[in-house]
């Protein structure tokens, strides 16, 4: 049989319902959590009216929960930071919604602008700071839900050592 169309050969995939994956009500993989964060970020009407800024402490609001995960909305005025911490047994996705944040780890520091996403595993140690002159807003998804946030001593800068030739 000779056909001009692959569709004629294979048939319409939408007609073969048993081959389609059902859409999950709740995410369960890293890529699905990243996708959830992107969809929430894109739905500005869902979160923008909730944001508050507090000059004395970071503001945060639990936006959503699901089986085994939490979604948090945070605001950061200039100079506010998280302190050096990890998230215990929780993995997560950090998405910058507005403004700019800096993330500091043992290995590097990087600027995270609006739209930037970072996924991290349990035990990942970092510090997030608003080093800019404008407020920032971020979205955080933790799975499983956040039950602890151990703080760590500030990273000491390496000290210079004088080497005397032998």
JSON list of C-alpha atoms in Angstrom, two decimals:
[
{"chain": "A", "resi": 1, "resn": "UNK", "atom": "CA", "xyz": [0.00, 0.00, 0.00]},
{"chain": "A", "resi": 2, "resn": "UNK", "atom": "CA", "xyz": [1.40, 3.37, -0.99]},
{"chain": "A", "resi": 3, "resn": "UNK", "atom": "CA", "xyz": [0.21, 6.46, 0.89]},
{"chain": "A", "resi": 4, "resn": "UNK", "atom": "CA", "xyz": [0.98, 10.16, 0.69]},
{"chain": "A", "resi": 5, "resn": "UNK", "atom": "CA", "xyz": [0.24, 10.75, 4.36]},
{"chain": "A", "resi": 6, "resn": "UNK", "atom": "CA", "xyz": [1.67, 9.30, 7.55]},
{"chain": "A", "resi": 7, "resn": "UNK", "atom": "CA", "xyz": [-1.66, 10.12, 9.16]},
{"chain": "A", "resi": 8, "resn": "UNK", "atom": "CA", "xyz": [-3.38, 7.73, 6.78]},
{"chain": "A", "resi": 9, "resn": "UNK", "atom": "CA", "xyz": [-0.88, 5.02, 7.66]},
{"chain": "A", "resi": 10, "resn": "UNK", "atom": "CA", "xyz": [-0.88, 5.50, 11.45]},
{"chain": "A", "resi": 11, "resn": "UNK", "atom": "CA", "xyz": [-4.38, 6.79, 11.91]},
{"chain": "A", "resi": 12, "resn": "UNK", "atom": "CA", "xyz": [-5.38, 9.72, 14.10]},
{"chain": "A", "resi": 13, "resn": "UNK", "atom": "CA", "xyz": [-3.57, 9.47, 17.45]},
{"chain": "A", "resi": 14, "resn": "UNK", "atom": "CA", "xyz": [-6.46, 11.29, 19.13]},
{"chain": "A", "resi": 15, "resn": "UNK", "atom": "CA", "xyz": [-8.71, 8.39, 18.18]},
{"chain": "A", "resi": 16, "resn": "UNK", "atom": "CA", "xyz": [-6.54, 5.97, 20.13]},
{"chain": "A", "resi": 17, "resn": "UNK", "atom": "CA", "xyz": [-7.32, 7.13, 23.67]},
{"chain": "A", "resi": 18, "resn": "UNK", "atom": "CA", "xyz": [-5.42, 4.33, 25.39]},
{"chain": "A", "resi": 19, "resn": "UNK", "atom": "CA", "xyz": [-2.14, 5.76, 23.96]},
{"chain": "A", "resi": 20, "resn": "UNK", "atom": "CA", "xyz": [-2.63, 9.22, 25.50]},
{"chain": "A", "resi": 21, "resn": "UNK", "atom": "CA", "xyz": [-1.24, 9.96, 28.95]},
{"chain": "A", "resi": 22, "resn": "UNK", "atom": "CA", "xyz": [-3.89, 11.47, 31.21]},
{"chain": "A", "resi": 23, "resn": "UNK", "atom": "CA", "xyz": [-3.03, 14.94, 32.49]},
{"chain": "A", "resi": 24, "resn": "UNK", "atom": "CA", "xyz": [-2.01, 14.77, 36.13]},
{"chain": "A", "resi": 25, "resn": "UNK", "atom": "CA", "xyz": [-3.90, 16.87, 38.62]},
{"chain": "A", "resi": 26, "resn": "UNK", "atom": "CA", "xyz": [-0.70, 17.33, 40.67]},
{"chain": "A", "resi": 27, "resn": "UNK", "atom": "CA", "xyz": [2.97, 17.26, 39.61]},
{"chain": "A", "resi": 28, "resn": "UNK", "atom": "CA", "xyz": [5.26, 14.47, 40.70]},
{"chain": "A", "resi": 29, "resn": "UNK", "atom": "CA", "xyz": [8.51, 14.94, 38.74]},
{"chain": "A", "resi": 30, "resn": "UNK", "atom": "CA", "xyz": [11.07, 17.75, 38.69]},
{"chain": "A", "resi": 31, "resn": "UNK", "atom": "CA", "xyz": [10.03, 18.76, 35.18]},
{"chain": "A", "resi": 32, "resn": "UNK", "atom": "CA", "xyz": [6.36, 18.85, 36.23]},
{"chain": "A", "resi": 33, "resn": "UNK", "atom": "CA", "xyz": [7.20, 21.06, 39.21]},
{"chain": "A", "resi": 34, "resn": "UNK", "atom": "CA", "xyz": [9.18, 23.37, 36.91]},
{"chain": "A", "resi": 35, "resn": "UNK", "atom": "CA", "xyz": [6.14, 23.43, 34.61]},
{"chain": "A", "resi": 36, "resn": "UNK", "atom": "CA", "xyz": [3.83, 24.24, 37.52]},
{"chain": "A", "resi": 37, "resn": "UNK", "atom": "CA", "xyz": [6.09, 27.14, 38.52]},
{"chain": "A", "resi": 38, "resn": "UNK", "atom": "CA", "xyz": [6.07, 28.44, 34.93]},
{"chain": "A", "resi": 39, "resn": "UNK", "atom": "CA", "xyz": [2.30, 28.26, 34.68]},
{"chain": "A", "resi": 40, "resn": "UNK", "atom": "CA", "xyz": [1.85, 30.11, 37.98]},
{"chain": "A", "resi": 41, "resn": "UNK", "atom": "CA", "xyz": [4.43, 32.73, 36.92]},
{"chain": "A", "resi": 42, "resn": "UNK", "atom": "CA", "xyz": [2.55, 33.28, 33.67]},
{"chain": "A", "resi": 43, "resn": "UNK", "atom": "CA", "xyz": [-0.75, 33.76, 35.52]},
{"chain": "A", "resi": 44, "resn": "UNK", "atom": "CA", "xyz": [0.11, 37.17, 36.98]},
{"chain": "A", "resi": 45, "resn": "UNK", "atom": "CA", "xyz": [-3.50, 37.79, 38.03]},
{"chain": "A", "resi": 46, "resn": "UNK", "atom": "CA", "xyz": [-3.20, 34.82, 40.38]},
{"chain": "A", "resi": 47, "resn": "UNK", "atom": "CA", "xyz": [-0.33, 36.20, 42.46]},
{"chain": "A", "resi": 48, "resn": "UNK", "atom": "CA", "xyz": [0.36, 39.91, 41.80]},
{"chain": "A", "resi": 49, "resn": "UNK", "atom": "CA", "xyz": [-2.49, 41.22, 43.95]},
{"chain": "A", "resi": 50, "resn": "UNK", "atom": "CA", "xyz": [-1.31, 39.16, 46.93]},
{"chain": "A", "resi": 51, "resn": "UNK", "atom": "CA", "xyz": [2.24, 40.55, 47.10]},
{"chain": "A", "resi": 52, "resn": "UNK", "atom": "CA", "xyz": [3.14, 42.73, 50.07]},
{"chain": "A", "resi": 53, "resn": "UNK", "atom": "CA", "xyz": [6.45, 44.34, 50.95]},
{"chain": "A", "resi": 54, "resn": "UNK", "atom": "CA", "xyz": [7.77, 44.53, 54.51]},
{"chain": "A", "resi": 55, "resn": "UNK", "atom": "CA", "xyz": [10.85, 46.60, 55.32]},
{"chain": "A", "resi": 56, "resn": "UNK", "atom": "CA", "xyz": [11.58, 44.64, 58.50]},
{"chain": "A", "resi": 57, "resn": "UNK", "atom": "CA", "xyz": [11.35, 41.05, 57.27]},
{"chain": "A", "resi": 58, "resn": "UNK", "atom": "CA", "xyz": [10.80, 39.04, 54.12]},
{"chain": "A", "resi": 59, "resn": "UNK", "atom": "CA", "xyz": [7.10, 38.67, 53.38]},
{"chain": "A", "resi": 60, "resn": "UNK", "atom": "CA", "xyz": [5.81, 35.23, 52.39]},
{"chain": "A", "resi": 61, "resn": "UNK", "atom": "CA", "xyz": [2.46, 33.66, 51.59]},
{"chain": "A", "resi": 62, "resn": "UNK", "atom": "CA", "xyz": [1.58, 30.01, 50.96]},
{"chain": "A", "resi": 63, "resn": "UNK", "atom": "CA", "xyz": [-0.12, 30.14, 47.58]},
{"chain": "A", "resi": 64, "resn": "UNK", "atom": "CA", "xyz": [-1.00, 26.49, 47.04]},
{"chain": "A", "resi": 65, "resn": "UNK", "atom": "CA", "xyz": [-0.60, 23.03, 48.50]},
{"chain": "A", "resi": 66, "resn": "UNK", "atom": "CA", "xyz": [-0.99, 19.63, 46.95]},
{"chain": "A", "resi": 67, "resn": "UNK", "atom": "CA", "xyz": [-0.21, 16.08, 47.90]},
{"chain": "A", "resi": 68, "resn": "UNK", "atom": "CA", "xyz": [3.39, 16.30, 49.06]},
{"chain": "A", "resi": 69, "resn": "UNK", "atom": "CA", "xyz": [4.21, 19.83, 47.91]},
{"chain": "A", "resi": 70, "resn": "UNK", "atom": "CA", "xyz": [3.79, 23.52, 48.77]},
{"chain": "A", "resi": 71, "resn": "UNK", "atom": "CA", "xyz": [3.96, 26.67, 46.66]},
{"chain": "A", "resi": 72, "resn": "UNK", "atom": "CA", "xyz": [5.16, 29.88, 48.36]},
{"chain": "A", "resi": 73, "resn": "UNK", "atom": "CA", "xyz": [5.19, 33.48, 47.17]},
{"chain": "A", "resi": 74, "resn": "UNK", "atom": "CA", "xyz": [7.92, 35.71, 48.68]},
{"chain": "A", "resi": 75, "resn": "UNK", "atom": "CA", "xyz": [8.83, 39.37, 48.40]},
{"chain": "A", "resi": 76, "resn": "UNK", "atom": "CA", "xyz": [12.25, 40.89, 48.96]},
{"chain": "A", "resi": 77, "resn": "UNK", "atom": "CA", "xyz": [12.99, 44.58, 49.46]},
{"chain": "A", "resi": 78, "resn": "UNK", "atom": "CA", "xyz": [16.54, 45.75, 48.70]},
{"chain": "A", "resi": 79, "resn": "UNK", "atom": "CA", "xyz": [19.01, 44.30, 51.16]},
{"chain": "A", "resi": 80, "resn": "UNK", "atom": "CA", "xyz": [16.83, 41.45, 52.41]},
{"chain": "A", "resi": 81, "resn": "UNK", "atom": "CA", "xyz": [18.24, 37.93, 52.28]},
{"chain": "A", "resi": 82, "resn": "UNK", "atom": "CA", "xyz": [17.52, 34.40, 53.38]},
{"chain": "A", "resi": 83, "resn": "UNK", "atom": "CA", "xyz": [20.74, 33.66, 55.20]},
{"chain": "A", "resi": 84, "resn": "UNK", "atom": "CA", "xyz": [22.78, 30.62, 54.25]},
{"chain": "A", "resi": 85, "resn": "UNK", "atom": "CA", "xyz": [20.49, 27.58, 54.50]},
{"chain": "A", "resi": 86, "resn": "UNK", "atom": "CA", "xyz": [19.28, 24.32, 53.02]},
{"chain": "A", "resi": 87, "resn": "UNK", "atom": "CA", "xyz": [15.76, 22.88, 52.84]},
{"chain": "A", "resi": 88, "resn": "UNK", "atom": "CA", "xyz": [16.22, 19.68, 54.80]},
{"chain": "A", "resi": 89, "resn": "UNK", "atom": "CA", "xyz": [14.73, 16.72, 52.96]},
{"chain": "A", "resi": 90, "resn": "UNK", "atom": "CA", "xyz": [12.84, 18.93, 50.50]},
{"chain": "A", "resi": 91, "resn": "UNK", "atom": "CA", "xyz": [13.81, 19.53, 46.89]},
{"chain": "A", "resi": 92, "resn": "UNK", "atom": "CA", "xyz": [12.57, 22.66, 45.21]},
{"chain": "A", "resi": 93, "resn": "UNK", "atom": "CA", "xyz": [12.13, 25.06, 42.35]},
{"chain": "A", "resi": 94, "resn": "UNK", "atom": "CA", "xyz": [12.87, 28.78, 42.73]},
{"chain": "A", "resi": 95, "resn": "UNK", "atom": "CA", "xyz": [11.42, 31.13, 40.10]},
{"chain": "A", "resi": 96, "resn": "UNK", "atom": "CA", "xyz": [12.04, 34.89, 40.06]},
{"chain": "A", "resi": 97, "resn": "UNK", "atom": "CA", "xyz": [8.78, 36.60, 39.14]},
{"chain": "A", "resi": 98, "resn": "UNK", "atom": "CA", "xyz": [9.83, 40.26, 39.34]},
{"chain": "A", "resi": 99, "resn": "UNK", "atom": "CA", "xyz": [13.05, 42.11, 39.96]},
{"chain": "A", "resi": 100, "resn": "UNK", "atom": "CA", "xyz": [16.43, 40.51, 40.49]},
{"chain": "A", "resi": 101, "resn": "UNK", "atom": "CA", "xyz": [17.88, 38.29, 43.19]},
{"chain": "A", "resi": 102, "resn": "UNK", "atom": "CA", "xyz": [21.39, 36.99, 43.81]},
{"chain": "A", "resi": 103, "resn": "UNK", "atom": "CA", "xyz": [22.07, 33.38, 44.71]},
{"chain": "A", "resi": 104, "resn": "UNK", "atom": "CA", "xyz": [25.28, 32.55, 46.55]},
{"chain": "A", "resi": 105, "resn": "UNK", "atom": "CA", "xyz": [26.56, 28.99, 46.89]},
{"chain": "A", "resi": 106, "resn": "UNK", "atom": "CA", "xyz": [29.89, 27.55, 47.96]},
{"chain": "A", "resi": 107, "resn": "UNK", "atom": "CA", "xyz": [31.01, 27.49, 44.32]},
{"chain": "A", "resi": 108, "resn": "UNK", "atom": "CA", "xyz": [29.51, 30.59, 42.75]},
{"chain": "A", "resi": 109, "resn": "UNK", "atom": "CA", "xyz": [27.33, 33.66, 42.93]},
{"chain": "A", "resi": 110, "resn": "UNK", "atom": "CA", "xyz": [24.90, 34.47, 40.19]},
{"chain": "A", "resi": 111, "resn": "UNK", "atom": "CA", "xyz": [22.27, 37.03, 39.37]},
{"chain": "A", "resi": 112, "resn": "UNK", "atom": "CA", "xyz": [18.75, 35.69, 38.88]},
{"chain": "A", "resi": 113, "resn": "UNK", "atom": "CA", "xyz": [16.54, 38.00, 36.81]},
{"chain": "A", "resi": 114, "resn": "UNK", "atom": "CA", "xyz": [12.79, 37.77, 36.26]},
{"chain": "A", "resi": 115, "resn": "UNK", "atom": "CA", "xyz": [11.93, 34.47, 34.58]},
{"chain": "A", "resi": 116, "resn": "UNK", "atom": "CA", "xyz": [15.00, 32.65, 35.89]},
{"chain": "A", "resi": 117, "resn": "UNK", "atom": "CA", "xyz": [14.35, 29.25, 37.44]},
{"chain": "A", "resi": 118, "resn": "UNK", "atom": "CA", "xyz": [16.58, 27.12, 39.66]},
{"chain": "A", "resi": 119, "resn": "UNK", "atom": "CA", "xyz": [15.75, 23.54, 40.61]},
{"chain": "A", "resi": 120, "resn": "UNK", "atom": "CA", "xyz": [17.61, 22.04, 43.55]},
{"chain": "A", "resi": 121, "resn": "UNK", "atom": "CA", "xyz": [17.92, 18.75, 45.40]},
{"chain": "A", "resi": 122, "resn": "UNK", "atom": "CA", "xyz": [17.52, 18.11, 49.13]},
{"chain": "A", "resi": 123, "resn": "UNK", "atom": "CA", "xyz": [20.49, 19.37, 51.13]},
{"chain": "A", "resi": 124, "resn": "UNK", "atom": "CA", "xyz": [21.39, 22.09, 48.57]},
{"chain": "A", "resi": 125, "resn": "UNK", "atom": "CA", "xyz": [22.99, 24.95, 50.52]},
{"chain": "A", "resi": 126, "resn": "UNK", "atom": "CA", "xyz": [22.55, 28.50, 49.26]},
{"chain": "A", "resi": 127, "resn": "UNK", "atom": "CA", "xyz": [21.74, 32.06, 50.21]},
{"chain": "A", "resi": 128, "resn": "UNK", "atom": "CA", "xyz": [19.33, 34.27, 48.28]},
{"chain": "A", "resi": 129, "resn": "UNK", "atom": "CA", "xyz": [19.64, 38.06, 48.58]},
{"chain": "A", "resi": 130, "resn": "UNK", "atom": "CA", "xyz": [18.11, 41.09, 46.95]},
{"chain": "A", "resi": 131, "resn": "UNK", "atom": "CA", "xyz": [21.30, 43.01, 46.12]},
{"chain": "A", "resi": 132, "resn": "UNK", "atom": "CA", "xyz": [19.47, 45.33, 43.74]},
{"chain": "A", "resi": 133, "resn": "UNK", "atom": "CA", "xyz": [17.87, 48.71, 44.35]},
{"chain": "A", "resi": 134, "resn": "UNK", "atom": "CA", "xyz": [14.35, 47.52, 43.48]},
{"chain": "A", "resi": 135, "resn": "UNK", "atom": "CA", "xyz": [11.98, 45.06, 45.21]},
{"chain": "A", "resi": 136, "resn": "UNK", "atom": "CA", "xyz": [11.78, 41.49, 43.95]},
{"chain": "A", "resi": 137, "resn": "UNK", "atom": "CA", "xyz": [9.18, 38.72, 44.03]},
{"chain": "A", "resi": 138, "resn": "UNK", "atom": "CA", "xyz": [9.87, 34.99, 43.83]},
{"chain": "A", "resi": 139, "resn": "UNK", "atom": "CA", "xyz": [7.93, 31.75, 43.74]},
{"chain": "A", "resi": 140, "resn": "UNK", "atom": "CA", "xyz": [9.18, 28.67, 45.62]},
{"chain": "A", "resi": 141, "resn": "UNK", "atom": "CA", "xyz": [7.90, 25.11, 45.28]},
{"chain": "A", "resi": 142, "resn": "UNK", "atom": "CA", "xyz": [9.05, 22.56, 47.85]},
{"chain": "A", "resi": 143, "resn": "UNK", "atom": "CA", "xyz": [8.49, 18.81, 47.56]},
{"chain": "A", "resi": 144, "resn": "UNK", "atom": "CA", "xyz": [7.91, 17.29, 49.94]},
{"chain": "A", "resi": 145, "resn": "UNK", "atom": "CA", "xyz": [6.50, 20.33, 51.72]},
{"chain": "A", "resi": 146, "resn": "UNK", "atom": "CA", "xyz": [9.02, 22.34, 53.69]},
{"chain": "A", "resi": 147, "resn": "UNK", "atom": "CA", "xyz": [9.34, 21.09, 57.27]},
{"chain": "A", "resi": 148, "resn": "UNK", "atom": "CA", "xyz": [12.77, 22.49, 58.13]},
{"chain": "A", "resi": 149, "resn": "UNK", "atom": "CA", "xyz": [15.24, 25.08, 56.91]},
{"chain": "A", "resi": 150, "resn": "UNK", "atom": "CA", "xyz": [18.57, 24.51, 58.69]},
{"chain": "A", "resi": 151, "resn": "UNK", "atom": "CA", "xyz": [20.77, 27.60, 58.77]},
{"chain": "A", "resi": 152, "resn": "UNK", "atom": "CA", "xyz": [24.50, 27.37, 58.06]},
{"chain": "A", "resi": 153, "resn": "UNK", "atom": "CA", "xyz": [27.41, 29.54, 59.14]},
{"chain": "A", "resi": 154, "resn": "UNK", "atom": "CA", "xyz": [28.41, 32.15, 56.61]},
{"chain": "A", "resi": 155, "resn": "UNK", "atom": "CA", "xyz": [30.97, 30.97, 54.11]},
{"chain": "A", "resi": 156, "resn": "UNK", "atom": "CA", "xyz": [34.38, 32.27, 55.07]},
{"chain": "A", "resi": 157, "resn": "UNK", "atom": "CA", "xyz": [36.34, 33.85, 52.26]},
{"chain": "A", "resi": 158, "resn": "UNK", "atom": "CA", "xyz": [39.57, 32.02, 51.55]},
{"chain": "A", "resi": 159, "resn": "UNK", "atom": "CA", "xyz": [42.55, 33.72, 53.11]},
{"chain": "A", "resi": 160, "resn": "UNK", "atom": "CA", "xyz": [45.69, 34.52, 51.19]},
{"chain": "A", "resi": 161, "resn": "UNK", "atom": "CA", "xyz": [48.73, 32.51, 52.15]},
{"chain": "A", "resi": 162, "resn": "UNK", "atom": "CA", "xyz": [52.24, 33.77, 51.58]},
{"chain": "A", "resi": 163, "resn": "UNK", "atom": "CA", "xyz": [54.39, 31.18, 49.89]},
{"chain": "A", "resi": 164, "resn": "UNK", "atom": "CA", "xyz": [58.10, 31.47, 50.52]},
{"chain": "A", "resi": 165, "resn": "UNK", "atom": "CA", "xyz": [60.24, 29.76, 47.90]},
{"chain": "A", "resi": 166, "resn": "UNK", "atom": "CA", "xyz": [62.52, 27.08, 49.33]}
]
